[in-house]
């Protein structure tokens, strides 16, 4: 069987394929095993991607041949390979005709990941034509609804000051509600940390009523809306529903204050799609604990964080963890900016394709992982705006004056960047921001060397 002739056609134009709208396009970086010929492996990769084998098949006919996946770019030097997948290959729901990410990932990053001859294969980007993209639900609730609830401008309401409850595990029901209440006194949104569920020392039946009460008190005292984002990640949709039901009861009459949160990596597409379908009226956050096992820049297999994030918008996440682009403590760098742009715009350029979203609602970037008031201004400078959701853990609950001061320090950090003020001068007028220097001293030493001299007790100008 002549694989190369059948499965590689370098005369095809990616722009023409995208324009015609009959294919899903995918961009990979491929490294072939020692001794293997690059184009031979590319041809096998394309064959495996669609028909599931490179062997001749007695069952094949003209129709099945018309569904061949074809490589239209293959550069042995950079390893870049682009494949075109005919739309007819993809699976659609029997219930509503909707498209399925399990099917999409099965074809684009399924068995090919472990194929003979492949030393490394990573999916870095994909392009969906309008007809396929419309098969996905996309977000229902968006950040515009959060901003409305917070009394802000619905088109650009600026940073939602959010926190992830810390310690990750170990707070009992009263402790969780108290921590949340304290943060809400200065901030907007409190999110469960990913492993927080129905632990024996903090059963949901006890946590949720206390949390609802804490939120109500914070809303009454501050006169503004607050949000609790509850983790409903688990293995079984029925269990997820049971947890969500408990929350809906505890937060009865406070619909806008209740968001849900699922892990789009650990519990996967089914969890996100299910939550979107059942609780679409609520803001839906997508977390991704463990995703680096697949997406890490150090991993030459799997798919990138960019791909995972783009998928989460398709599945209907209102907000998606996008990382901190190198300004926090998790892996990432400044060049991750397109991740946040891709989910929040109508048309955006990824690393290899420009994607039109054809009116699909936008998702918001949730920024988390080692961010505190001192790190925020540079993060914002790189992103270029503040229309995102912050989810600070240690940066909120690690403030030496408590969670309310932590929240205020984060809000003041945003104002500092918006004013393009000098952070040290800004700190003089903004006590919670100033105390962030004392809370996160090692960051302060790196970002603002000399701060100790300015804020020393001997400096009587302060
Ligand atoms: C943040 C966090 C989040 C990570 C996830 C943590 O806490 O709760 O899970 O940010 O990373 O446990 O690390 P800190 P990402 O603010 O204390 O770091 O958003 O990149 O998926």
XYZ file of C-alpha atoms and ligand atoms in Angstrom:
483
model
C 0.000 0.000 0.000
C 1.504 3.345 -1.004
C 0.834 5.350 2.115
C 2.537 8.521 1.056
C 0.581 8.900 -2.187
C -2.698 8.225 -0.502
C -2.321 10.019 2.840
C -0.070 12.983 2.076
C -1.062 15.764 -0.300
C 1.168 18.772 0.127
C -0.563 20.572 -2.739
C -3.621 21.185 -0.529
C -3.893 24.686 0.880
C -4.794 25.045 4.559
C -6.491 28.380 3.859
C -8.633 26.786 1.136
C -9.527 23.859 3.406
C -10.527 26.228 6.210
C -12.537 28.352 3.789
C -14.371 25.331 2.358
C -15.414 24.262 5.878
C -15.466 20.517 5.257
C -12.628 19.529 7.601
C -11.312 19.878 11.110
C -7.676 20.949 10.787
C -5.048 19.969 13.329
C -1.437 21.031 13.867
C 1.058 18.714 15.579
C 4.730 18.630 16.301
C 5.977 15.140 15.459
C 9.328 13.533 16.202
C 9.835 10.145 14.645
C 11.638 7.218 16.260
C 15.255 6.668 15.380
C 15.762 5.110 11.986
C 12.248 5.997 10.760
C 11.575 8.048 7.664
C 9.596 11.203 8.539
C 7.118 11.110 5.646
C 6.480 7.395 6.094
C 5.463 8.029 9.710
C 3.361 11.051 8.686
C 1.477 8.889 6.200
C 0.914 6.204 8.845
C -0.207 8.864 11.293
C -2.818 10.140 8.846
C -3.942 6.594 8.042
C -4.201 5.668 11.738
C -6.064 8.916 12.491
C -9.004 8.142 10.220
C -9.207 4.494 9.199
C -7.419 3.181 12.309
C -4.692 1.218 10.561
C -2.204 1.542 7.752
C -2.822 -2.051 6.647
C -4.786 -2.794 3.485
C -8.386 -3.652 4.420
C -10.696 -6.009 2.591
C -13.668 -4.165 4.109
C -12.820 -0.774 2.609
C -14.891 0.719 -0.195
C -14.960 3.932 -2.181
C -16.985 5.743 0.440
C -14.691 4.885 3.337
C -11.709 5.911 1.189
C -13.347 9.297 0.641
C -13.062 9.845 4.421
C -9.279 9.572 4.515
C -7.458 11.898 6.875
C -4.776 13.631 4.813
C -1.560 15.384 5.794
C -1.336 18.677 3.915
C 1.844 19.945 5.570
C 4.832 17.940 6.797
C 8.103 19.617 7.662
C 10.777 17.159 8.746
C 13.000 19.907 10.136
C 10.526 21.539 12.534
C 8.361 18.426 12.904
C 5.241 20.446 12.056
C 2.498 18.276 10.592
C -0.985 19.472 9.676
C -3.776 16.989 9.153
C -7.238 17.513 7.635
C -10.052 15.403 9.155
C -13.258 15.151 7.069
C -16.242 16.276 9.153
C -18.137 13.080 8.441
C -15.707 11.208 10.701
C -17.011 12.888 13.844
C -19.667 11.560 16.179
C -22.914 13.415 16.910
C -25.347 12.895 19.806
C -28.481 10.840 19.271
C -30.314 13.088 21.738
C -29.785 16.509 20.227
C -27.355 16.144 17.328
C -24.646 17.913 19.336
C -20.952 17.314 18.746
C -18.735 15.455 21.192
C -15.270 16.266 22.489
C -14.661 12.607 23.346
C -15.021 11.820 19.642
C -12.910 14.823 18.689
C -10.075 13.834 21.044
C -10.349 10.207 20.057
C -9.598 11.172 16.451
C -7.106 13.975 17.028
C -5.238 12.607 20.040
C -6.283 8.990 20.450
C -4.357 5.876 19.495
C -1.943 7.880 17.356
C -0.331 8.998 20.623
C 1.187 5.556 21.115
C 1.775 4.634 17.509
C 4.839 2.726 16.370
C 7.395 5.054 14.806
C 6.219 8.028 16.861
C 8.795 9.235 19.376
C 6.804 12.363 20.195
C 3.515 13.768 18.970
C 1.792 16.776 20.448
C -1.385 18.490 19.302
C -0.777 22.248 19.488
C -3.776 23.769 17.746
C -6.909 22.962 15.784
C -9.403 24.734 13.588
C -13.112 23.998 13.518
C -15.350 25.022 10.630
C -18.595 26.796 11.503
C -20.909 23.818 10.999
C -18.943 21.643 13.445
C -18.314 24.432 15.947
C -22.059 25.084 16.120
C -22.502 21.496 17.303
C -20.957 22.442 20.653
C -23.010 24.138 23.355
C -20.508 26.854 24.260
C -21.030 28.910 27.430
C -24.502 29.900 28.622
C -23.750 32.108 31.638
C -20.837 34.467 31.086
C -18.730 36.950 32.988
C -21.203 39.657 31.910
C -23.717 38.097 34.342
C -21.118 38.080 37.124
C -20.331 41.731 36.486
C -24.054 42.561 36.555
C -24.416 40.768 39.888
C -21.427 42.714 41.205
C -22.973 45.991 40.023
C -20.347 46.582 37.339
C -20.263 47.506 33.670
C -21.415 44.357 31.860
C -19.122 44.770 28.864
C -15.865 45.427 30.695
C -16.380 45.187 34.437
C -12.688 44.693 35.272
C -11.119 42.145 37.589
C -13.395 39.897 39.633
C -11.490 39.629 42.901
C -11.680 35.944 43.661
C -10.030 33.494 46.014
C -9.532 29.749 46.272
C -10.184 28.560 49.809
C -6.970 27.611 51.618
C -5.814 25.450 53.232
C -6.782 23.146 50.389
C -8.016 20.570 52.909
C -8.397 20.668 56.652
C -10.946 23.400 57.364
C -14.108 22.217 59.042
C -17.530 23.625 57.997
C -17.341 26.644 60.297
C -13.762 27.370 59.249
C -14.584 27.222 55.551
C -17.566 29.556 55.916
C -15.589 31.951 58.136
C -12.691 32.093 55.662
C -15.110 32.745 52.801
C -16.984 35.418 54.753
C -13.776 37.223 55.638
C -12.661 37.242 52.012
C -16.072 38.413 50.763
C -15.812 41.428 53.088
C -13.203 42.762 50.664
C -13.559 40.588 47.567
C -16.156 39.242 45.125
C -15.911 35.510 44.598
C -14.832 32.476 46.594
C -14.071 29.190 44.855
C -13.653 25.755 46.415
C -10.192 24.393 45.984
C -10.271 21.395 43.625
C -10.140 18.559 46.165
C -12.722 20.152 48.465
C -15.803 17.962 48.273
C -17.655 15.942 50.871
C -14.804 15.031 53.227
C -15.780 13.537 56.557
C -14.541 16.558 58.496
C -16.458 18.959 56.222
C -19.638 17.260 54.954
C -21.471 19.229 52.286
C -24.718 18.983 54.226
C -23.101 21.117 56.915
C -20.850 23.286 54.759
C -23.428 24.547 52.246
C -25.976 26.154 54.623
C -23.128 27.854 56.495
C -21.615 29.060 53.237
C -24.960 30.437 52.032
C -25.429 32.208 55.344
C -21.911 33.673 55.201
C -22.469 34.911 51.666
C -25.807 36.487 52.582
C -24.231 38.297 55.513
C -21.383 39.553 53.351
C -23.825 40.783 50.689
C -25.976 42.555 53.292
C -23.018 44.171 55.000
C -21.225 45.337 51.861
C -24.312 46.093 49.785
C -22.865 44.277 46.746
C -23.340 40.849 45.204
C -20.959 38.017 46.109
C -20.377 34.657 44.451
C -19.625 31.171 45.738
C -18.231 28.785 43.128
C -18.911 25.260 44.357
C -16.857 22.305 43.261
C -19.136 19.559 41.927
C -16.376 17.461 40.339
C -16.899 13.751 40.887
C -17.024 10.512 38.903
C -20.722 10.051 38.428
C -23.197 12.548 36.899
C -25.827 11.381 39.398
C -23.504 12.219 42.287
C -22.741 15.560 40.662
C -26.456 16.276 40.438
C -26.970 15.315 44.072
C -24.272 17.766 45.173
C -25.566 20.534 42.916
C -29.100 19.960 44.247
C -27.871 20.391 47.814
C -26.281 23.687 46.851
C -29.363 24.871 44.967
C -31.398 24.242 48.111
C -28.940 25.970 50.409
C -28.712 28.951 48.035
C -32.458 29.061 47.258
C -33.380 32.571 46.128
C -29.702 33.415 45.576
C -29.239 31.922 42.097
C -26.863 34.616 40.869
C -24.600 34.074 43.858
C -24.054 30.392 43.118
C -21.575 29.233 40.498
C -20.450 25.670 39.809
C -16.997 24.404 39.161
C -15.811 21.174 37.540
C -12.431 19.833 36.607
C -12.254 19.706 32.817
C -9.162 17.511 32.899
C -9.652 15.055 35.772
C -13.387 14.557 35.355
C -13.132 15.469 31.691
C -15.482 16.505 28.909
C -18.440 14.502 30.214
C -18.412 16.359 33.523
C -18.233 19.744 31.863
C -20.850 18.943 29.228
C -23.180 17.523 31.880
C -22.815 20.539 34.151
C -23.371 22.893 31.213
C -26.497 21.024 30.205
C -27.977 20.819 33.710
C -26.847 24.067 35.315
C -26.208 26.375 32.350
C -27.967 29.230 34.095
C -25.140 29.323 36.620
C -21.641 30.542 35.951
C -19.600 27.413 35.211
C -15.863 27.384 35.959
C -13.486 24.851 34.468
C -10.540 23.792 36.551
C -7.711 21.611 35.303
C -5.782 20.076 38.210
C -3.218 17.634 36.886
C -3.390 18.890 33.311
C 0.363 19.435 33.158
C 0.771 15.651 33.018
C -0.445 16.003 29.434
C -0.063 19.660 28.518
C 3.305 20.579 30.024
C 5.691 22.294 27.630
C 8.167 19.639 28.759
C 5.876 16.911 27.489
C 6.285 16.051 23.821
C 3.055 14.089 23.757
C -0.590 14.813 24.405
C -1.987 18.256 23.697
C -1.122 21.735 24.847
C -2.794 23.887 27.502
C -3.983 26.026 24.597
C -5.888 23.038 23.161
C -7.384 22.098 26.548
C -8.562 25.674 27.076
C -10.117 26.001 23.635
C -11.968 22.733 24.237
C -13.359 24.043 27.537
C -14.997 26.995 25.749
C -16.593 24.608 23.249
C -17.948 22.496 26.106
C -19.543 25.528 27.701
C -17.256 26.714 30.480
C -18.118 30.297 31.457
C -14.633 30.710 32.904
C -11.502 28.630 32.425
C -8.268 28.444 34.346
C -5.695 29.811 31.915
C -2.617 29.986 34.119
C -0.584 33.019 35.050
C 1.690 33.270 32.011
C 4.832 32.965 34.069
C 3.869 35.563 36.698
C 2.680 33.012 39.261
C 4.030 29.736 40.528
C 2.790 27.256 37.935
C 4.439 26.438 34.624
C 3.818 28.945 31.844
C 5.302 32.019 30.232
C 4.399 35.330 28.647
C 3.742 33.688 25.297
C 0.671 31.957 26.819
C -1.281 35.180 26.260
C -3.122 33.774 23.182
C -4.741 31.201 25.492
C -6.656 33.958 27.249
C -7.419 35.746 23.954
C -8.736 32.618 22.219
C -11.488 32.039 24.779
C -12.513 35.662 25.200
C -12.751 36.926 21.624
C -14.994 36.357 18.585
C -11.998 35.760 16.359
C -8.531 34.960 17.618
C -5.216 33.661 16.393
C -3.813 30.518 17.949
C -0.286 29.273 17.350
C -1.218 27.738 13.968
C -4.810 28.685 13.079
C -7.121 31.662 13.252
C -10.457 30.622 14.764
C -13.797 32.358 14.118
C -16.271 31.617 16.917
C -19.371 32.502 14.882
C -21.243 34.068 17.759
C -20.453 31.442 20.403
C -20.530 33.107 23.826
C -17.162 34.053 25.266
C -15.416 32.491 28.240
C -13.446 34.403 30.815
C -9.889 33.703 31.872
C -9.561 32.550 35.483
C -6.105 33.515 36.656
C -4.631 31.494 39.471
C -1.498 29.916 40.864
C 0.826 31.868 43.119
C -0.629 35.270 42.288
C -0.596 37.983 44.952
C -0.918 41.753 44.970
C 2.755 42.256 44.148
C 2.709 39.965 41.129
C -0.553 41.247 39.666
C 0.610 44.499 38.010
C 3.200 42.777 35.794
C 0.703 40.058 34.912
C -1.767 42.755 33.835
C 0.903 44.565 31.857
C 1.526 41.395 29.854
C -2.195 40.650 29.382
C -3.042 44.266 28.577
C -6.352 44.454 30.438
C -8.043 43.464 33.707
C -11.236 41.826 32.442
C -10.592 38.454 34.039
C -11.396 36.496 37.172
C -8.663 36.248 39.749
C -8.553 33.144 41.945
C -5.807 33.737 44.471
C -5.142 31.151 47.156
C -2.086 32.021 49.208
C -2.218 35.545 47.746
C -5.552 36.077 49.504
C -5.420 33.914 52.623
C -1.706 34.482 53.128
C -2.054 38.226 53.715
C -0.810 38.900 57.213
C -3.842 41.007 58.092
C -6.355 38.341 57.025
C -8.518 37.509 54.014
C -10.432 40.815 53.834
C -7.147 42.716 53.722
C -5.871 40.161 51.191
C -8.854 40.892 48.962
C -8.387 44.641 49.277
C -4.674 44.352 48.499
C -5.566 42.588 45.236
C -8.129 45.242 44.316
C -5.603 47.946 45.100
C -3.018 46.193 42.927
C -5.423 46.359 39.995
C -6.036 50.061 40.621
C -2.285 50.605 40.785
C -1.823 49.084 37.338
C -4.828 50.909 35.880
C -3.350 54.209 37.132
C 0.079 53.128 35.885
C 1.283 54.237 39.327
C 4.619 53.368 40.831
C 3.801 50.426 43.173
C 5.996 51.676 46.010
C 4.419 55.136 45.913
C 0.964 53.516 45.588
C 1.676 51.437 48.680
C 2.205 54.575 50.733
C -1.463 55.530 50.256
C -2.908 52.001 50.234
C -2.297 50.166 53.499
C -3.489 46.690 52.476
C -1.316 46.817 49.373
C 1.589 47.998 51.494
C 1.075 45.135 53.927
C 1.273 42.746 50.968
C 4.974 43.627 50.828
C 5.345 42.331 54.379
C 3.135 39.317 53.634
C 5.070 38.191 50.565
C 8.536 39.393 51.443
C 10.505 37.174 49.117
C 8.424 38.365 46.144
C 8.807 41.955 47.318
C 12.594 41.544 47.434
C 12.669 40.320 43.840
C 10.043 42.589 42.297
C 10.752 45.761 44.309
C 14.274 45.618 45.714
C 14.663 48.566 48.040
C 11.125 48.332 49.446
C 12.467 47.562 52.923
C 14.286 50.870 53.051
C 11.171 52.813 52.016
C 8.830 51.008 54.425
C 11.231 50.803 57.371
C 9.946 52.108 60.720
C 12.711 54.718 60.600
C 11.174 56.264 57.488
C 8.876 58.724 59.213
C 7.353 59.945 55.953
C 5.091 56.866 55.995
C -3.879 28.166 43.532
C -4.386 26.772 43.386
C -4.896 26.472 41.975
C -3.854 26.606 40.887
C -4.231 25.918 39.611
C -3.332 25.742 43.784
O -3.388 28.425 44.811
O -5.489 26.600 44.244
O -5.347 25.175 41.967
O -3.742 27.933 40.605
O -3.401 26.308 38.564
O -3.615 24.902 44.608
O -2.236 25.778 43.228
P -2.300 29.559 45.043
P -3.990 26.695 37.138
O -2.885 30.862 44.607
O -2.015 29.521 46.498
O -1.105 29.196 44.216
O -4.920 27.850 37.326
O -2.764 27.037 36.367
O -4.684 25.500 36.603
